[in-house]
Short mmCIF file of C-alpha atoms in Angstrom, two decimals:
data_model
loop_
_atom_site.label_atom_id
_atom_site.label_comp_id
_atom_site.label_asym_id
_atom_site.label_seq_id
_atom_site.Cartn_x
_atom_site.Cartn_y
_atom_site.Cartn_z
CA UNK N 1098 -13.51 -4.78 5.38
CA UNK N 1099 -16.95 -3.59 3.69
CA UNK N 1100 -17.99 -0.01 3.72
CA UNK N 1101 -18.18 2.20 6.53
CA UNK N 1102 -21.67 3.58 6.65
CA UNK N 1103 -22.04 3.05 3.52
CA UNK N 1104 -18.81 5.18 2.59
CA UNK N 1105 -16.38 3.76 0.41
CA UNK N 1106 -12.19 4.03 1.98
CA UNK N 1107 -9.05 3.12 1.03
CA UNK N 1108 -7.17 0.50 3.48
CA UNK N 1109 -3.36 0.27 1.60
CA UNK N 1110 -0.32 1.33 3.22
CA UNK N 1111 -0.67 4.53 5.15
CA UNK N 1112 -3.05 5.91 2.73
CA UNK N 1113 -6.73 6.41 4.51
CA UNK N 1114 -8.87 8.23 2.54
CA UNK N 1115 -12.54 8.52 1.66
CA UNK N 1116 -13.19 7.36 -2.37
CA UNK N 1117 -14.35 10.80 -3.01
CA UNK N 1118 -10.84 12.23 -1.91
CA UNK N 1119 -9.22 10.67 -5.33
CA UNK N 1120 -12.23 9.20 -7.38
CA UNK N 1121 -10.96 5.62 -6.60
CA UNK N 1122 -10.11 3.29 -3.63
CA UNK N 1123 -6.86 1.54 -4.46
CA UNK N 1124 -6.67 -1.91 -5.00
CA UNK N 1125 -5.62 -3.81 -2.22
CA UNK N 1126 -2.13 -4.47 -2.79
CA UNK N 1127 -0.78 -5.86 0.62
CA UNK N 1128 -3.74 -8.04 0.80
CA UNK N 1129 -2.79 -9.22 -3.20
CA UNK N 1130 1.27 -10.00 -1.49
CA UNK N 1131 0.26 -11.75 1.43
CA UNK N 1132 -2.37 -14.07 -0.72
CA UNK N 1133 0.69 -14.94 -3.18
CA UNK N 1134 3.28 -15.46 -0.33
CA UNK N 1135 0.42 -18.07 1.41
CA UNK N 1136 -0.36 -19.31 -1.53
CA UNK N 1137 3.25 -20.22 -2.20
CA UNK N 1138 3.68 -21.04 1.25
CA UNK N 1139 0.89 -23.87 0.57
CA UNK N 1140 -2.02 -22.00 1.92
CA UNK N 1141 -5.18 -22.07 0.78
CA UNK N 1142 -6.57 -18.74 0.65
CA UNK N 1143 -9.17 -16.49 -0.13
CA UNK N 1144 -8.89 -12.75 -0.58
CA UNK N 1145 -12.22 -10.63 -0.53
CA UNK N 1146 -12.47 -6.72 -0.78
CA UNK N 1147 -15.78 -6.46 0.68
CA UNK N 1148 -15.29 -2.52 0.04
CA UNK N 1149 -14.78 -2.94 -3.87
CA UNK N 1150 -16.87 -5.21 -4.07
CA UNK N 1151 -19.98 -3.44 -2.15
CA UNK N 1152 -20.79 -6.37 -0.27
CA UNK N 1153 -21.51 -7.44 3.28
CA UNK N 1154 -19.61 -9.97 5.91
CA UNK N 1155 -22.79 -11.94 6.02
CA UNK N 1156 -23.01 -12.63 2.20
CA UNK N 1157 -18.86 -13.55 1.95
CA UNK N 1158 -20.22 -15.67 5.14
CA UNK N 1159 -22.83 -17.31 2.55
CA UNK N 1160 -20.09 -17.64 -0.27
CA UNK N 1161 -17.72 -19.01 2.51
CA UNK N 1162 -20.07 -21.80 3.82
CA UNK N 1163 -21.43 -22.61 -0.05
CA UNK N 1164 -17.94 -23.32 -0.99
CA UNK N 1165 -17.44 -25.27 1.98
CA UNK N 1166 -14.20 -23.33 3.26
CA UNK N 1167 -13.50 -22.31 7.17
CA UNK N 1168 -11.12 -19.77 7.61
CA UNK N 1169 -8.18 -20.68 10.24
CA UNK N 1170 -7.19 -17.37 10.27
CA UNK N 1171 -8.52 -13.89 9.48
CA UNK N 1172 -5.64 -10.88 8.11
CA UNK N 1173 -7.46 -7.56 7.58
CA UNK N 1174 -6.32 -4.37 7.16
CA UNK N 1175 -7.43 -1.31 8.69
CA UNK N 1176 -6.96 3.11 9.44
CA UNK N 1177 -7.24 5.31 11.96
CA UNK N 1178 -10.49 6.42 10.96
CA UNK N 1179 -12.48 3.14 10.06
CA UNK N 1180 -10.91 1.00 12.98
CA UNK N 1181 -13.71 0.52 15.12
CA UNK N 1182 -16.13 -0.49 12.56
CA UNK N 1183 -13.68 -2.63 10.67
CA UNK N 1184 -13.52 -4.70 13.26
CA UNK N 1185 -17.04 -4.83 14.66
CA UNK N 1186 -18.29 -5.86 11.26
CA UNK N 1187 -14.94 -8.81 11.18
CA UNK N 1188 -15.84 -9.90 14.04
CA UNK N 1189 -18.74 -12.25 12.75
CA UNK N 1190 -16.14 -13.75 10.95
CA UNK N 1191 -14.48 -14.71 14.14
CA UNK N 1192 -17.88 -15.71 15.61
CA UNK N 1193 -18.78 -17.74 12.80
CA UNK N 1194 -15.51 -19.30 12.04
CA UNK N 1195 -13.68 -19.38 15.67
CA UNK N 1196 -10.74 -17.96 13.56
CA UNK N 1197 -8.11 -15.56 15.19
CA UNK N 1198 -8.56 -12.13 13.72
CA UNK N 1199 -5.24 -10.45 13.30
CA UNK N 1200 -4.60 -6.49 11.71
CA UNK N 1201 -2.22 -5.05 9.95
CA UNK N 1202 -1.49 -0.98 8.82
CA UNK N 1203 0.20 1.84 9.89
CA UNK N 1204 -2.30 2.37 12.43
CA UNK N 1205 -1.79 -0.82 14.19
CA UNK N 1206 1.96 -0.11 13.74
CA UNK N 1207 1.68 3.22 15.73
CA UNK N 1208 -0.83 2.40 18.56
CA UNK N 1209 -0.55 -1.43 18.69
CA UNK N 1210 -1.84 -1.74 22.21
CA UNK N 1211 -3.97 0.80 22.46
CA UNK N 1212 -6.13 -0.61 19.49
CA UNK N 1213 -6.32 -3.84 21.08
CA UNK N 1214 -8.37 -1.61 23.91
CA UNK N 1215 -10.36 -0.48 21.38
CA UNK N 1216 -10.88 -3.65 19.47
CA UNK N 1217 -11.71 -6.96 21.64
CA UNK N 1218 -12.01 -9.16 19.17
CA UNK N 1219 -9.03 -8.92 17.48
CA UNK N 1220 -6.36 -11.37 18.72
CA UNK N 1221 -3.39 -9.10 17.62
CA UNK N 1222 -2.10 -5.96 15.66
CA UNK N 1223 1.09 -6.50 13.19
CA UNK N 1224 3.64 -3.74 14.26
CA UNK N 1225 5.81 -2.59 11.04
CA UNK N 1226 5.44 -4.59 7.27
CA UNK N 1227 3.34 -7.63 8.07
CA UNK N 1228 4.76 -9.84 5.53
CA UNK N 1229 6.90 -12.63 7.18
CA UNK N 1230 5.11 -12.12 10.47
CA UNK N 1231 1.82 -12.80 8.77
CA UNK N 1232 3.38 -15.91 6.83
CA UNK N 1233 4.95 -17.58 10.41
CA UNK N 1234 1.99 -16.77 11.70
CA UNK N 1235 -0.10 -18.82 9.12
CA UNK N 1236 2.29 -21.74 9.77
CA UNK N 1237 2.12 -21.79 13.36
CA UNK N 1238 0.63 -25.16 14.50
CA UNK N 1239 -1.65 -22.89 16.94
CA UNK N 1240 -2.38 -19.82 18.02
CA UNK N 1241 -0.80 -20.42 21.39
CA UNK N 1242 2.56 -19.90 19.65
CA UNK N 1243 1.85 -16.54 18.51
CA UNK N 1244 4.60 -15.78 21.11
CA UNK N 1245 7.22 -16.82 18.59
CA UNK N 1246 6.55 -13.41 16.73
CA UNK N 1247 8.46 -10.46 18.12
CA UNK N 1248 6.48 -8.08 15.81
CA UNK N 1249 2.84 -8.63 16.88
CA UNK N 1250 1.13 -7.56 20.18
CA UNK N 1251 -1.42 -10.19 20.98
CA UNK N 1252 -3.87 -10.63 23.56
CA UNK N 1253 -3.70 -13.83 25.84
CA UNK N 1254 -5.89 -16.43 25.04
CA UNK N 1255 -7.09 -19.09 27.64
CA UNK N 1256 -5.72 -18.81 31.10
CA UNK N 1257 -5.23 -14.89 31.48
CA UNK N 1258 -7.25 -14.05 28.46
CA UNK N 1259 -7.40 -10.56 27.84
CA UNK N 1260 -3.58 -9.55 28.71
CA UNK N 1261 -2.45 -8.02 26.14
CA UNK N 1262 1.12 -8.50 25.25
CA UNK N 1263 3.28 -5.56 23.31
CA UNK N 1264 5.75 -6.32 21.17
CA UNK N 1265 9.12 -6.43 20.91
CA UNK N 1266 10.26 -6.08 17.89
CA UNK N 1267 9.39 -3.80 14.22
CA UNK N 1268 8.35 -6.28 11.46
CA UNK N 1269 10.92 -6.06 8.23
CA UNK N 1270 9.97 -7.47 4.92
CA UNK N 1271 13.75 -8.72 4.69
CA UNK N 1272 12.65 -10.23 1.44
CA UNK N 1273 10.93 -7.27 -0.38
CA UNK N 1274 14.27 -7.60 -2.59
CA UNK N 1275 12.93 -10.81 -4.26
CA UNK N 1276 8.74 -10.48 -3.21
CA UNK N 1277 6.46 -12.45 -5.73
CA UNK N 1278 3.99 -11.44 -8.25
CA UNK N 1279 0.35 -10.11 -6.51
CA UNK N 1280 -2.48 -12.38 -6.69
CA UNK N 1281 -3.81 -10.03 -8.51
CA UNK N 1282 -5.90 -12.95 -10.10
CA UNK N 1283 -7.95 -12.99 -7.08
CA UNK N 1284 -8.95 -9.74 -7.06
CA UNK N 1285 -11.92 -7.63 -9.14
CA UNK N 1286 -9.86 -5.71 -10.91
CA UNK N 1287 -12.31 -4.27 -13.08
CA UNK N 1288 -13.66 -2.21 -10.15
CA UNK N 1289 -10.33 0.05 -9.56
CA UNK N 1290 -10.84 2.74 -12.05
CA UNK N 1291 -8.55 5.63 -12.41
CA UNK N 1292 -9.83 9.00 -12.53
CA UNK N 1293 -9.33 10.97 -15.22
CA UNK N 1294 -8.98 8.07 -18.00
CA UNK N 1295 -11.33 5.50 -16.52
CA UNK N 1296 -8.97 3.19 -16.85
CA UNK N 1297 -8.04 -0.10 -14.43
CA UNK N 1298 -4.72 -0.11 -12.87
CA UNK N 1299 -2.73 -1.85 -10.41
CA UNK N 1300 -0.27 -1.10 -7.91
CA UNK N 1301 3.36 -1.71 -8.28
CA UNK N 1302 5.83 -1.58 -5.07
CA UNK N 1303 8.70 0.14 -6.32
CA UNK N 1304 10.42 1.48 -2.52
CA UNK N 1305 10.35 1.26 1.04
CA UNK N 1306 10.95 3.50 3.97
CA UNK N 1307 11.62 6.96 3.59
CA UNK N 1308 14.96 9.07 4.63
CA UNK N 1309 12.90 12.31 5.16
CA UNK N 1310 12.44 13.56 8.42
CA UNK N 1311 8.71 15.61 7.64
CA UNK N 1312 7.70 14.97 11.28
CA UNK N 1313 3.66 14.57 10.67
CA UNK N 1314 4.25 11.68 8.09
CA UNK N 1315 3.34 7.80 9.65
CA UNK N 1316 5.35 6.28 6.69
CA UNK N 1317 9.11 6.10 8.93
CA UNK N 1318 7.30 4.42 11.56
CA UNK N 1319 5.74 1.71 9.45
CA UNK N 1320 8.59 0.85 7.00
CA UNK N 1321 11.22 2.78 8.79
CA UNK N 1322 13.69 5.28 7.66
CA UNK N 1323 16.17 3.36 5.45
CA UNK N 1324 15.33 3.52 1.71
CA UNK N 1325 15.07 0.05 0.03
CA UNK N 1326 14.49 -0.24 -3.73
CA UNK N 1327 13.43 -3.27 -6.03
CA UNK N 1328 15.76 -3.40 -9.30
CA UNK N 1329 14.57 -1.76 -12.66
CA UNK N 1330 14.25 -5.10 -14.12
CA UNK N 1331 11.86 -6.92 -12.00
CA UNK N 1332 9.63 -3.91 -11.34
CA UNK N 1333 9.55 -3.52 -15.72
CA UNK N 1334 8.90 -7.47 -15.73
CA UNK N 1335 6.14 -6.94 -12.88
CA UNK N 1336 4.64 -3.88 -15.08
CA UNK N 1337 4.78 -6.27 -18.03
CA UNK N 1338 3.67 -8.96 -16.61
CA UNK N 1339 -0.11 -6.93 -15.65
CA UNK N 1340 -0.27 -5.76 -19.46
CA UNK N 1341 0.12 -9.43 -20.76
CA UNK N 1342 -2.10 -11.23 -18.54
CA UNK N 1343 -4.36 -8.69 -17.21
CA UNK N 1344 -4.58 -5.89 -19.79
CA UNK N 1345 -3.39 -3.27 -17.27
CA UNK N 1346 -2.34 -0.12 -18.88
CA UNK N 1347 -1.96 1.84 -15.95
CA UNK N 1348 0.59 1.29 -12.99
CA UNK N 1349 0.88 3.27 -9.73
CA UNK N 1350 4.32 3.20 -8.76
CA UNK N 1351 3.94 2.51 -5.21
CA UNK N 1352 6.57 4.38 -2.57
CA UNK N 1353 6.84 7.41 -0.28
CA UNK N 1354 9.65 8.55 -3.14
CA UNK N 1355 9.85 6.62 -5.94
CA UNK N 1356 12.17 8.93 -8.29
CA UNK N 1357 14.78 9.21 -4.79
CA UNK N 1358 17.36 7.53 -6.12
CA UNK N 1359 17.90 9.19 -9.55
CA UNK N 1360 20.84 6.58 -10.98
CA UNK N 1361 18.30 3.76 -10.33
CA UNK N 1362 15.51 5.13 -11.36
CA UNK N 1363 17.03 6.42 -14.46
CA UNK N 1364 17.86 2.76 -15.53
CA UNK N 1365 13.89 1.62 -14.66
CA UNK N 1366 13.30 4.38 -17.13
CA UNK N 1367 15.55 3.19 -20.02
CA UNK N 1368 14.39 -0.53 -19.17
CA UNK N 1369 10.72 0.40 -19.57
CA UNK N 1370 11.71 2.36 -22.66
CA UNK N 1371 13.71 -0.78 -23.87
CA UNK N 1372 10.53 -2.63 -23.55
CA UNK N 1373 8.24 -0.40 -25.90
CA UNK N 1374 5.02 -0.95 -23.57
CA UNK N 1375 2.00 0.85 -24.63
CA UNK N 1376 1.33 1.45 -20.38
CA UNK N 1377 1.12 4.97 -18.60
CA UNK N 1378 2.48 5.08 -14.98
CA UNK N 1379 2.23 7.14 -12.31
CA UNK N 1380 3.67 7.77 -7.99
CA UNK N 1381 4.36 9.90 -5.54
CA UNK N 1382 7.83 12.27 -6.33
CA UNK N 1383 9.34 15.36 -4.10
CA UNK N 1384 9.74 18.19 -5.29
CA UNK N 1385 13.44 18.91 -5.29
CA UNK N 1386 13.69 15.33 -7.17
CA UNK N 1387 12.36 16.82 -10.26
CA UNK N 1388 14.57 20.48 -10.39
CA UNK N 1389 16.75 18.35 -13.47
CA UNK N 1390 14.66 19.46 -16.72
CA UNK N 1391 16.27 16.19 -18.62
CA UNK N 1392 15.49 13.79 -15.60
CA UNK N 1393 11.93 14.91 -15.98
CA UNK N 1394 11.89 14.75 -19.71
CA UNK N 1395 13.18 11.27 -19.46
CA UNK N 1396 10.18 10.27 -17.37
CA UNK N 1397 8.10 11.08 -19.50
CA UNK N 1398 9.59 9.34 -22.54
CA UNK N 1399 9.72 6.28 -20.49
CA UNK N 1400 5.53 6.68 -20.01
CA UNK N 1401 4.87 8.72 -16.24
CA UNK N 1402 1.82 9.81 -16.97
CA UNK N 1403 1.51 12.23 -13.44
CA UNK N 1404 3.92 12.68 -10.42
CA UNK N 1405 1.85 13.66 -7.27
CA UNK N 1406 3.77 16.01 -4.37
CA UNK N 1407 3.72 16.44 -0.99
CA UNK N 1408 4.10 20.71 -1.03
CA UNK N 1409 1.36 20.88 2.49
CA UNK N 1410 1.41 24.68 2.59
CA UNK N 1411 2.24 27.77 0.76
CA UNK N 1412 4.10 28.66 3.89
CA UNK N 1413 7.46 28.81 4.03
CA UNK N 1414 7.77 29.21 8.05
CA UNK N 1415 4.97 26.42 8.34
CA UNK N 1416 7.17 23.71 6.06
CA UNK N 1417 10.31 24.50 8.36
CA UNK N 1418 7.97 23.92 11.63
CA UNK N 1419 6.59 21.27 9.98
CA UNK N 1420 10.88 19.59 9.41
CA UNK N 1421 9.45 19.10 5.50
CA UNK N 1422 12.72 21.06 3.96
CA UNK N 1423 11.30 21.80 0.97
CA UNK N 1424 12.15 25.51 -0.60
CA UNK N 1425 9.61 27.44 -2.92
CA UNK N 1426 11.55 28.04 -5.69
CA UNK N 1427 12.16 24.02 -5.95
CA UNK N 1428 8.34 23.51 -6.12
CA UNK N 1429 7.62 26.40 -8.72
CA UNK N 1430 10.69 24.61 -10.22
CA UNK N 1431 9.03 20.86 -10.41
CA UNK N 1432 5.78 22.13 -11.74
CA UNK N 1433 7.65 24.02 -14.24
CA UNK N 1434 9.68 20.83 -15.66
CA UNK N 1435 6.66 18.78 -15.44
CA UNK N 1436 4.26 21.41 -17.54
CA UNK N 1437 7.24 21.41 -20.06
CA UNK N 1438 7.55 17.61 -20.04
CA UNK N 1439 3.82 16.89 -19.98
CA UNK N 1440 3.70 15.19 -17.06
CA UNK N 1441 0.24 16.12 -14.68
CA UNK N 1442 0.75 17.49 -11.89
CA UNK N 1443 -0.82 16.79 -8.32
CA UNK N 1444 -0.41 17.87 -5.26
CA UNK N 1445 -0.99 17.12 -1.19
CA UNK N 1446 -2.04 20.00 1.29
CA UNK N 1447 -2.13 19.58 4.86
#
């Protein structure tokens, strides 16, 4: 979707925040998956970031119409705070086209129905990871089947229109083990510039779900609890894939945790290291992953560039309330290894 007012946000994964928050809105990586898996699926597909791009839905109407292409079907994603606007700019798509508008995010995930209320135009809300949903639903022979989907609520069309339908089942990327390579080549990737170095980067999917049970965190009820992991080699041949053909020298590691699972991530480490890339990397870590001086150290070596951390408060009592389990002395310890290491530091604060 374009701007919001004229205010630039970030629309990937649970992450919601205003471009002045981090410097940057993050490329759309969900949108890049789902364009590959269509694509491979036979699709043909186009994949706009009106945001990025600073442009209106009535000039990708004009680019749309000079290229002769009709949309079938319109996948957007959206947040809690940019919902309503989202869709009342998407909607001329619909008018224009008479293509079903569907949504995806953590938001539609957590109030599926209750964002249909909100949203009339939109003809249903993916609950969970919209992969495979979104690709059945792409291959349907109409969207009178949209039935067939246990993880979308949809609203009624025809006979009954308006009834909106819950449903009955959380969407599972079951093949996240083996997911393709991004269309990145579809996107501007020019305009995602990291703060601090100026530098383009992409996003690379490392994990899903997240064991922890911090109870003001979205990210279990999106992806779910159970952690799932992609294997050092095909993450280091995705990272080395963007350097060859795009240039990319800077990769966020995309996950609630990527440095959870220390064995694996280890072996990513000596993989990448292996390799000899000239790239800088960088993700989201906890805390009392990083207490091991050496397992920091080794990050580094193998090119993390900054670790960003979830600490929320200074107070103690407030992080119990709050179910984070995360003591003091393991932050002061983190910081401490990462100084030592080199690694930049960066934290979130409720």
């Amino acid at each position: 979707p374009p701007l919001v007012n004229g205010v630039a946000f970030t629309r990937q994964g649970r992450c919601q925040e205003r471009e002045e928050v981090l410097g940057t809105t993050k490329p759309p990586y969900t949108l890049a998956l789902l364009a590959s898996m269509l694509r491979d699926a036979g699709c043909e597909v186009r994949l706009v970031d009106l945001t990025a791009e600073r442009r209106s839905v009535s000039d990708l109407i004009a680019q749309l119409d000079k290229e002769g292409f009709h949309p079938t079907l319109v996948l957007f994603p959206s947040t809690t705070p940019t919902l309503d606007a989202d869709v009342a700019a998407l909607a001329a798509l619909k008018t224009r086209y008479a293509a079903p508008l569907f949504c995806f995010g953590p938001h539609a995930s957590t109030t599926p129905a209750a964002s249909m209320l909100r949203a009339e135009p939109v003809d249903g809300m993916f609950v969970g990871e919209p992969e495979e949903a979104a690709l059945r639903l792409a291959q349907l022979a109409s969207i009178d089947e949209v039935s067939s989907i246990p993880s979308i609520t949809w609203r009624k069309p025809g006979p009954g229109a308006g009834t909106i339908v819950p449903h009955s089942a959380q969407g599972s990327y079951t093949g996240f083990m083996q997911m393709p390579y991004p269309a990145w080549d579809l996107v501007p990737l020019a305009l995602y510039n990291l703060p601090l170095v100026n530098r383009p980067y992409v996003i690379v999917e490392t994990s899903r779900g997240c064991p922890y049970p911090c109870d003001f965190c979205v990210a279990p009820i999106h992806q779910g609890h159970k952690f799932r992991e992609r294997s050092p080699k095909a993450l280091v041949d995705e990272i080395e894939r963007g350097y060859r053909d795009f240039g990319i020298d800077f990769f966020y590691l995309w996950g609630d945790t990527v440095t959870l699972n220390v064995k694996t991530f280890s072996a990513f480490c000596e993989e990448l290291i292996a390799r000899n890339l000239p790239i800088r990397w960088f993700g989201n870590a906890r805390a009392d992953n990083l207490t091991d001086p050496a397992f920091v150290h080794r990050l580094r070596k193998a090119g993390c560039w900054m670790l960003a951390m979830g600490i929320e408060t200074e107070s103690e009592d407030i992080r119990k309330d709050m179910v984070k389990k995360l003591e003091r002395q393991k932050i002061q310890l983190a910081l401490h290894n990462m100084r030592d290491a080199g690694i930049r530091s960066f934290a979130f604060f409720i």
